[in-house]
Coordinates of C-alpha atoms in Angstrom, one line a residue:
M14 CA 195.2 43.1 -58.7
R15 CA 197.8 45.7 -58.0
R16 CA 200.5 42.8 -58.2
L17 CA 198.9 42.0 -61.5
V18 CA 199.2 45.4 -62.8
G19 CA 202.8 46.0 -61.3
L20 CA 203.7 42.8 -63.3
A21 CA 202.0 44.0 -66.7
L22 CA 204.1 47.3 -66.2
V23 CA 207.4 45.5 -65.6
A24 CA 206.6 43.3 -68.6
M25 CA 206.0 46.4 -70.6
M26 CA 209.1 48.3 -69.5
M27 CA 211.3 45.1 -70.4
A28 CA 209.8 44.8 -73.6
C29 CA 210.4 48.5 -74.2
G30 CA 213.8 48.2 -73.1
S31 CA 214.5 45.3 -75.4
A32 CA 213.3 47.4 -78.5
A33 CA 215.6 50.4 -77.5
R34 CA 218.7 47.9 -77.3
A35 CA 217.8 46.5 -80.4
E36 CA 217.6 49.9 -82.0
D37 CA 220.4 51.5 -80.1
S38 CA 218.3 54.3 -79.0
V39 CA 218.1 56.5 -75.9
D40 CA 215.7 55.1 -73.1
P41 CA 213.1 57.8 -72.6
A42 CA 213.2 57.5 -68.9
K43 CA 216.6 58.9 -68.6
V44 CA 215.5 62.1 -70.4
S45 CA 212.0 62.6 -69.3
D46 CA 211.1 63.3 -65.5
S47 CA 207.2 63.1 -66.8
L48 CA 207.7 59.6 -68.0
K49 CA 209.7 58.5 -64.8
A50 CA 207.0 59.5 -62.8
I51 CA 204.4 57.9 -64.8
F52 CA 206.2 54.7 -64.4
Q53 CA 206.6 54.9 -60.6
F54 CA 203.2 53.3 -60.2
G55 CA 202.1 53.4 -56.7
S56 CA 204.4 55.8 -55.3
A57 CA 202.8 58.1 -52.8
A58 CA 205.4 60.6 -53.2
T59 CA 205.0 60.8 -57.0
K60 CA 201.1 61.4 -56.4
Q61 CA 201.8 64.2 -53.9
A62 CA 204.3 65.9 -56.1
L63 CA 202.1 65.9 -59.2
N64 CA 198.9 67.0 -57.3
A65 CA 200.8 69.7 -55.3
N66 CA 202.0 71.6 -58.5
T67 CA 199.1 71.0 -60.8
V68 CA 196.8 74.1 -61.3
T69 CA 193.4 73.6 -63.1
L70 CA 192.0 76.1 -65.1
I71 CA 188.2 76.1 -66.2
S72 CA 188.3 77.6 -69.6
G73 CA 185.1 77.6 -72.2
T74 CA 183.3 75.8 -74.6
I75 CA 184.9 74.2 -77.6
G76 CA 185.8 76.5 -80.3
G77 CA 185.6 79.6 -78.2
T78 CA 188.5 82.1 -77.5
Y79 CA 188.4 80.8 -73.4
V80 CA 189.4 77.3 -74.3
Q81 CA 192.2 78.4 -76.6
F82 CA 193.7 80.9 -74.0
G83 CA 193.7 77.5 -71.7
A84 CA 195.6 75.5 -74.3
D85 CA 198.1 78.4 -74.9
L86 CA 198.6 78.7 -70.9
A87 CA 198.9 75.0 -70.6
S88 CA 201.8 74.8 -73.8
V89 CA 203.8 77.6 -72.5
L90 CA 203.7 77.0 -68.7
D91 CA 203.8 73.2 -68.3
D92 CA 207.5 72.6 -66.7
G93 CA 207.8 68.8 -66.1
N94 CA 206.7 68.3 -62.5
K95 CA 207.6 71.8 -61.4
L96 CA 204.2 73.1 -62.8
R97 CA 201.5 71.7 -64.8
V98 CA 198.5 73.7 -66.1
L99 CA 195.6 71.5 -66.7
P100 CA 193.0 73.2 -68.9
I101 CA 189.2 72.1 -68.8
V102 CA 186.7 72.5 -71.3
G103 CA 184.0 74.6 -69.4
R104 CA 180.3 75.6 -70.1
G105 CA 180.9 79.5 -70.0
S106 CA 181.2 82.3 -67.6
V107 CA 178.2 81.7 -65.3
Q108 CA 179.2 77.8 -65.0
S109 CA 182.8 78.9 -64.5
V110 CA 182.0 81.2 -61.6
A111 CA 180.1 78.1 -59.8
D112 CA 183.0 75.9 -60.7
I113 CA 185.5 78.2 -58.9
L114 CA 183.3 78.3 -56.0
F115 CA 182.3 74.8 -55.5
L116 CA 184.2 72.3 -57.7
Q117 CA 186.9 70.3 -56.1
G118 CA 190.2 70.8 -57.4
V119 CA 189.5 74.0 -59.7
D120 CA 192.2 76.6 -59.0
L121 CA 191.2 79.3 -61.8
G122 CA 189.0 80.1 -64.6
I123 CA 188.4 82.4 -67.4
V124 CA 185.1 84.7 -66.7
R125 CA 183.5 87.9 -68.0
S126 CA 183.7 90.9 -65.9
D127 CA 179.9 91.6 -65.6
T128 CA 178.9 88.0 -64.8
L129 CA 179.3 88.7 -60.8
D130 CA 177.3 91.9 -61.1
Y131 CA 174.5 89.9 -63.4
L132 CA 174.4 87.3 -60.6
E133 CA 174.0 89.8 -57.7
R134 CA 171.4 91.8 -59.6
K135 CA 169.2 88.8 -60.4
G136 CA 169.3 88.0 -56.6
F137 CA 171.2 84.7 -57.2
A138 CA 174.3 85.7 -54.8
K139 CA 175.1 88.4 -52.3
D140 CA 178.4 90.0 -51.8
I141 CA 179.8 87.3 -54.4
K142 CA 182.8 89.7 -55.3
K143 CA 184.3 89.3 -52.0
Q144 CA 184.8 85.6 -52.7
F145 CA 186.8 86.2 -56.0
T146 CA 190.2 87.9 -56.7
Y147 CA 191.7 88.2 -60.3
V148 CA 195.1 87.4 -61.4
T149 CA 194.9 89.7 -64.4
K150 CA 192.4 91.3 -66.8
L151 CA 192.8 89.4 -70.2
Y152 CA 191.1 91.1 -73.4
N153 CA 188.2 92.5 -74.6
E154 CA 185.3 90.3 -76.0
E155 CA 183.2 92.0 -78.8
M156 CA 179.6 91.6 -79.4
Q157 CA 178.8 90.1 -82.6
I158 CA 175.4 90.0 -84.1
I159 CA 174.5 88.1 -87.4
A160 CA 171.2 88.8 -89.1
P161 CA 169.9 89.5 -92.2
K162 CA 170.7 92.8 -94.0
S163 CA 167.6 94.3 -93.3
V164 CA 168.5 94.4 -89.5
Q165 CA 170.7 97.6 -89.4
S166 CA 171.5 98.0 -85.4
L167 CA 170.7 96.0 -82.1
R168 CA 167.7 98.3 -81.7
D169 CA 166.1 96.8 -84.8
L170 CA 165.7 93.5 -83.0
E171 CA 163.2 94.7 -80.5
G172 CA 160.2 92.4 -80.5
K173 CA 162.1 89.7 -82.7
T174 CA 163.5 86.1 -82.0
V175 CA 167.1 86.2 -81.0
S176 CA 169.4 83.5 -80.1
V177 CA 171.7 84.2 -77.1
D178 CA 173.3 80.6 -76.7
L179 CA 172.7 78.5 -73.8
P180 CA 171.9 79.6 -70.5
N181 CA 175.0 78.3 -68.5
G182 CA 177.1 80.5 -70.7
S183 CA 178.0 84.0 -70.6
T184 CA 176.7 85.6 -73.8
F185 CA 173.2 85.7 -72.6
V186 CA 174.4 87.6 -69.2
T187 CA 176.1 90.4 -71.5
V188 CA 173.0 90.6 -74.0
L189 CA 170.3 90.5 -71.2
T190 CA 172.2 93.5 -69.2
V191 CA 172.6 95.4 -72.3
A192 CA 168.9 95.1 -73.1
D193 CA 168.1 95.9 -69.5
R194 CA 170.1 99.1 -69.8
L195 CA 168.7 100.2 -73.1
G196 CA 165.1 99.3 -72.2
M197 CA 165.0 97.0 -75.0
K198 CA 162.8 93.7 -75.2
A199 CA 163.2 90.7 -77.7
N200 CA 161.9 87.1 -77.6
W201 CA 165.6 86.0 -76.3
V202 CA 165.8 82.0 -76.9
Y203 CA 168.7 79.6 -75.5
I204 CA 170.0 77.8 -78.3
E205 CA 173.6 76.3 -78.8
Q206 CA 175.4 78.4 -81.4
R207 CA 176.0 76.0 -84.0
I208 CA 172.1 75.0 -84.1
A209 CA 171.3 78.6 -83.7
M210 CA 173.4 79.4 -87.0
E211 CA 171.6 76.9 -88.9
K212 CA 168.0 78.2 -87.6
L213 CA 169.1 81.7 -88.5
K214 CA 169.8 80.5 -92.2
A215 CA 166.4 78.6 -92.2
G216 CA 164.5 81.7 -91.1
E217 CA 163.4 80.2 -87.8
I218 CA 164.9 83.0 -85.7
D219 CA 165.8 86.6 -86.4
A220 CA 169.4 86.9 -85.3
V221 CA 172.5 85.0 -83.4
V222 CA 174.2 87.2 -80.7
V223 CA 178.1 85.8 -79.9
V224 CA 180.0 87.8 -77.3
G225 CA 183.5 86.4 -77.5
G226 CA 187.0 87.6 -78.6
K227 CA 187.2 88.1 -82.2
P228 CA 187.9 86.5 -84.3
Y229 CA 185.3 84.0 -83.1
K230 CA 185.4 80.6 -84.5
S231 CA 181.6 80.0 -85.1
V232 CA 181.4 83.6 -86.7
S233 CA 184.4 83.3 -89.0
S234 CA 183.2 80.0 -90.2
F235 CA 179.5 81.0 -90.9
G236 CA 178.5 80.2 -94.4
N237 CA 177.0 83.3 -95.6
D238 CA 175.3 83.1 -98.8
G239 CA 175.1 86.9 -99.1
R240 CA 171.9 87.2 -97.1
F241 CA 173.4 88.2 -93.7
H242 CA 175.8 90.7 -92.2
L243 CA 177.1 91.8 -88.7
V244 CA 174.9 94.4 -87.0
K245 CA 176.0 97.9 -85.5
V246 CA 175.6 98.4 -81.8
D247 CA 175.7 101.8 -80.9
Y248 CA 178.0 103.1 -77.6
E249 CA 174.9 104.6 -76.0
K250 CA 175.2 106.3 -72.8
P251 CA 173.7 103.6 -70.4
L252 CA 176.4 101.3 -71.6
Q253 CA 179.3 103.2 -71.0
G254 CA 180.0 102.4 -67.5
D255 CA 180.8 98.9 -67.9
Y256 CA 181.5 98.3 -71.5
L257 CA 183.8 99.6 -74.0
P258 CA 183.4 100.6 -77.7
A259 CA 184.9 98.3 -80.3
T260 CA 185.1 97.7 -84.1
L261 CA 184.7 94.7 -86.3
T262 CA 186.4 94.7 -89.9
A263 CA 186.7 93.0 -92.7
K264 CA 190.2 91.5 -91.8
D265 CA 188.3 90.0 -88.7
Y266 CA 185.1 88.5 -90.7
P267 CA 185.6 88.7 -94.4
N268 CA 182.5 86.4 -94.7
L269 CA 180.5 89.2 -93.2
I270 CA 182.1 92.5 -93.6
A271 CA 182.8 93.9 -97.0
E272 CA 186.3 94.9 -97.7
G273 CA 187.2 98.3 -96.5
E274 CA 184.0 98.6 -94.2
K275 CA 183.6 98.3 -90.4
V276 CA 181.0 97.4 -87.9
D277 CA 180.8 99.4 -84.6
T278 CA 179.9 97.3 -81.4
I279 CA 180.9 97.1 -77.8
A280 CA 183.1 94.7 -75.8
V281 CA 183.3 93.5 -72.2
P282 CA 186.5 92.5 -70.6
A283 CA 187.4 88.9 -69.7
L284 CA 189.7 88.1 -66.8
L285 CA 191.5 85.2 -65.0
A286 CA 189.7 84.7 -61.7
A287 CA 190.4 82.8 -58.6
Y288 CA 188.6 81.9 -55.3
N289 CA 189.9 84.5 -52.6
W290 CA 192.0 81.8 -50.6
A291 CA 193.6 82.8 -47.5
P292 CA 197.6 83.5 -47.8
N293 CA 198.5 80.5 -45.7
T294 CA 196.7 77.8 -47.5
D295 CA 198.3 75.2 -49.9
R296 CA 195.7 76.5 -52.7
Y297 CA 197.1 80.1 -52.3
R298 CA 200.8 78.6 -52.7
K299 CA 199.7 76.7 -56.0
L300 CA 198.4 80.3 -57.3
T301 CA 201.5 82.0 -56.6
Q302 CA 203.4 79.2 -58.4
F303 CA 201.2 80.0 -61.2
V304 CA 201.6 83.6 -61.4
D305 CA 205.3 83.5 -61.1
A306 CA 205.5 81.3 -64.2
F307 CA 202.8 83.1 -66.1
F308 CA 204.1 86.7 -65.5
T309 CA 207.7 85.8 -66.2
K310 CA 206.7 84.1 -69.3
F311 CA 204.2 86.3 -70.5
P312 CA 206.0 87.6 -73.5
T313 CA 205.8 84.5 -75.2
F314 CA 202.1 84.6 -75.6
Q315 CA 202.2 88.1 -77.5
N316 CA 203.8 86.1 -80.5
P317 CA 202.5 83.6 -82.9
P318 CA 201.3 80.9 -82.9
F319 CA 199.4 82.0 -79.8
H320 CA 195.9 83.5 -80.2
P321 CA 195.9 87.2 -81.4
K322 CA 193.9 88.3 -78.2
W323 CA 197.0 87.8 -76.3
K324 CA 198.5 91.1 -77.8
E325 CA 195.7 93.0 -76.2
V326 CA 196.5 92.0 -72.6
S327 CA 198.3 94.1 -70.1
L328 CA 199.1 92.5 -66.9
S329 CA 199.1 95.8 -64.9
A330 CA 195.6 97.0 -66.3
P331 CA 193.3 97.6 -63.2
L332 CA 189.8 96.2 -63.4
A333 CA 187.2 98.4 -61.5
G334 CA 185.1 96.7 -58.9
W335 CA 187.4 93.7 -58.5
N336 CA 190.3 92.7 -56.1
R337 CA 193.6 91.6 -57.6
F338 CA 195.2 88.4 -56.2
P339 CA 197.4 89.8 -53.5
Y340 CA 200.7 87.9 -54.7
A341 CA 199.8 89.2 -58.4
Q342 CA 199.8 92.6 -57.1
Q343 CA 202.9 92.0 -55.2
W344 CA 204.8 90.6 -58.1
L345 CA 203.5 93.7 -60.4
D346 CA 204.8 96.1 -57.3
S347 CA 208.1 94.5 -57.4
H348 CA 208.8 94.3 -61.3
G349 CA 206.9 97.5 -62.4
I350 CA 205.6 97.2 -66.2
E351 CA 206.0 94.0 -67.9
P352 CA 209.9 93.4 -67.8
V353 CA 210.2 92.3 -71.7
T354 CA 208.2 95.3 -73.1
R355 CA 210.2 97.9 -70.8
S356 CA 212.8 98.5 -73.5
R357 CA 209.8 99.0 -76.1
F358 CA 207.9 101.1 -73.6
D359 CA 211.0 103.4 -73.4
E360 CA 211.4 103.4 -77.2
F361 CA 207.6 104.7 -77.2
L362 CA 208.1 107.4 -74.8
K363 CA 210.9 108.5 -76.4
Q364 CA 209.4 108.9 -80.0
G365 CA 206.0 110.4 -78.2
A366 CA 208.0 113.0 -76.6
A367 CA 210.2 113.8 -79.8
A368 CA 206.9 114.2 -81.8
G369 CA 204.8 115.8 -79.1
K370 CA 202.1 112.9 -79.2
L371 CA 202.0 112.3 -75.7
P372 CA 198.8 113.0 -73.6
A373 CA 199.0 115.9 -71.4
D374 CA 198.4 113.9 -68.3
T375 CA 201.2 111.2 -67.3
D376 CA 198.7 108.7 -66.0
K377 CA 200.5 105.1 -66.1
E378 CA 197.7 103.3 -67.4
A379 CA 196.4 105.8 -69.9
L380 CA 200.3 105.8 -71.4
F381 CA 200.4 101.9 -71.1
R382 CA 197.1 101.8 -73.4
Q383 CA 198.6 104.1 -76.0
F384 CA 201.6 102.1 -75.9
K385 CA 199.9 98.8 -76.8
A386 CA 198.3 100.5 -79.6
W387 CA 201.6 102.0 -80.8
E388 CA 203.0 98.5 -80.6
A389 CA 200.2 96.8 -82.7
E390 CA 200.5 99.6 -85.3
Q391 CA 204.5 98.8 -85.3
A392 CA 203.6 95.1 -85.9
R393 CA 201.0 95.8 -88.7
A394 CA 203.5 98.0 -90.3
Q395 CA 206.4 95.1 -90.1
V396 CA 203.9 92.6 -91.7
Q397 CA 203.2 95.1 -94.3
S398 CA 206.7 95.8 -95.1
Q399 CA 207.5 92.0 -95.3
R400 CA 204.6 91.4 -97.8
Q401 CA 205.8 94.2 -100.1
R402 CA 209.2 92.4 -100.1

């Protein structure tokens, strides 16, 4: 069988070579290491090299922000046989935690910061955080609640039927955690988002909750006939330990928010997590390769055509209750603030000092958060200026 496959490959390569000579084109094997590796069929060395430099990343469900981030990482970081990032469509944060722990070959995953706490609180796991590290905090995921306009706030859903996506995802984790904190009870149902949206329109359920980075595809594509809107989530005291205040605008969801209006909500951080491998293992080595490439090329992600949520990412941002992957911390310690933003950060400090707008304390992370907001404002001003031209 192997002989037949080998002969078939030889015949195919000869045919390709004949066609190339006929068209006087360049032999692709001379310009592509990847193609060369593919056609070294049966080479143990090729197999070993490809596996040694491939990092597998569990992302999220199709249409979500996680899967888009996974595609972005592969697009930027793939470097022939030196490093390949292989994103896999996942089933959400809870399943990704299990995949990182138990699935062979999974090196990284995008998970939500409140997932491990939920698993421990429910008694599904014990001391689970000791088994994980994080490479970086990614971005904040907003809670988005679609409901009829008669529903004005999250608390109005008390006793109603509310879809919180499938039980192996992560939306239900955040929703149930928030509900527990607020002492709120509802009839939570686990329905895939696309189906839930249709049930909402048909009046079979009262609301659909999505927790994901805005603009979230299933929310932005929701066909609103005027009956529905996004519901306000107040930033109440029981939520302030683990969640952040956030705002949704018509720019995010023109189908659900009127021009000039905004909807207050909450957000929870997403992060890039890995198993806590020992430093002398091959899996640890692969993660160091990934960190070197990712952190060095990080500025690329903050420009089009990549997901706008990359603009929120600060590699050096701390994450309470989590331990950072040691090599990632070493990289940050040796490079300081993200190298490409250093000149912009210096400009921000200079302008802020001249205008007397810097905070009284000089906490590095507080300054950097203010810097990211300033940088976003600069980008918006630039876009507006270009439109006026």
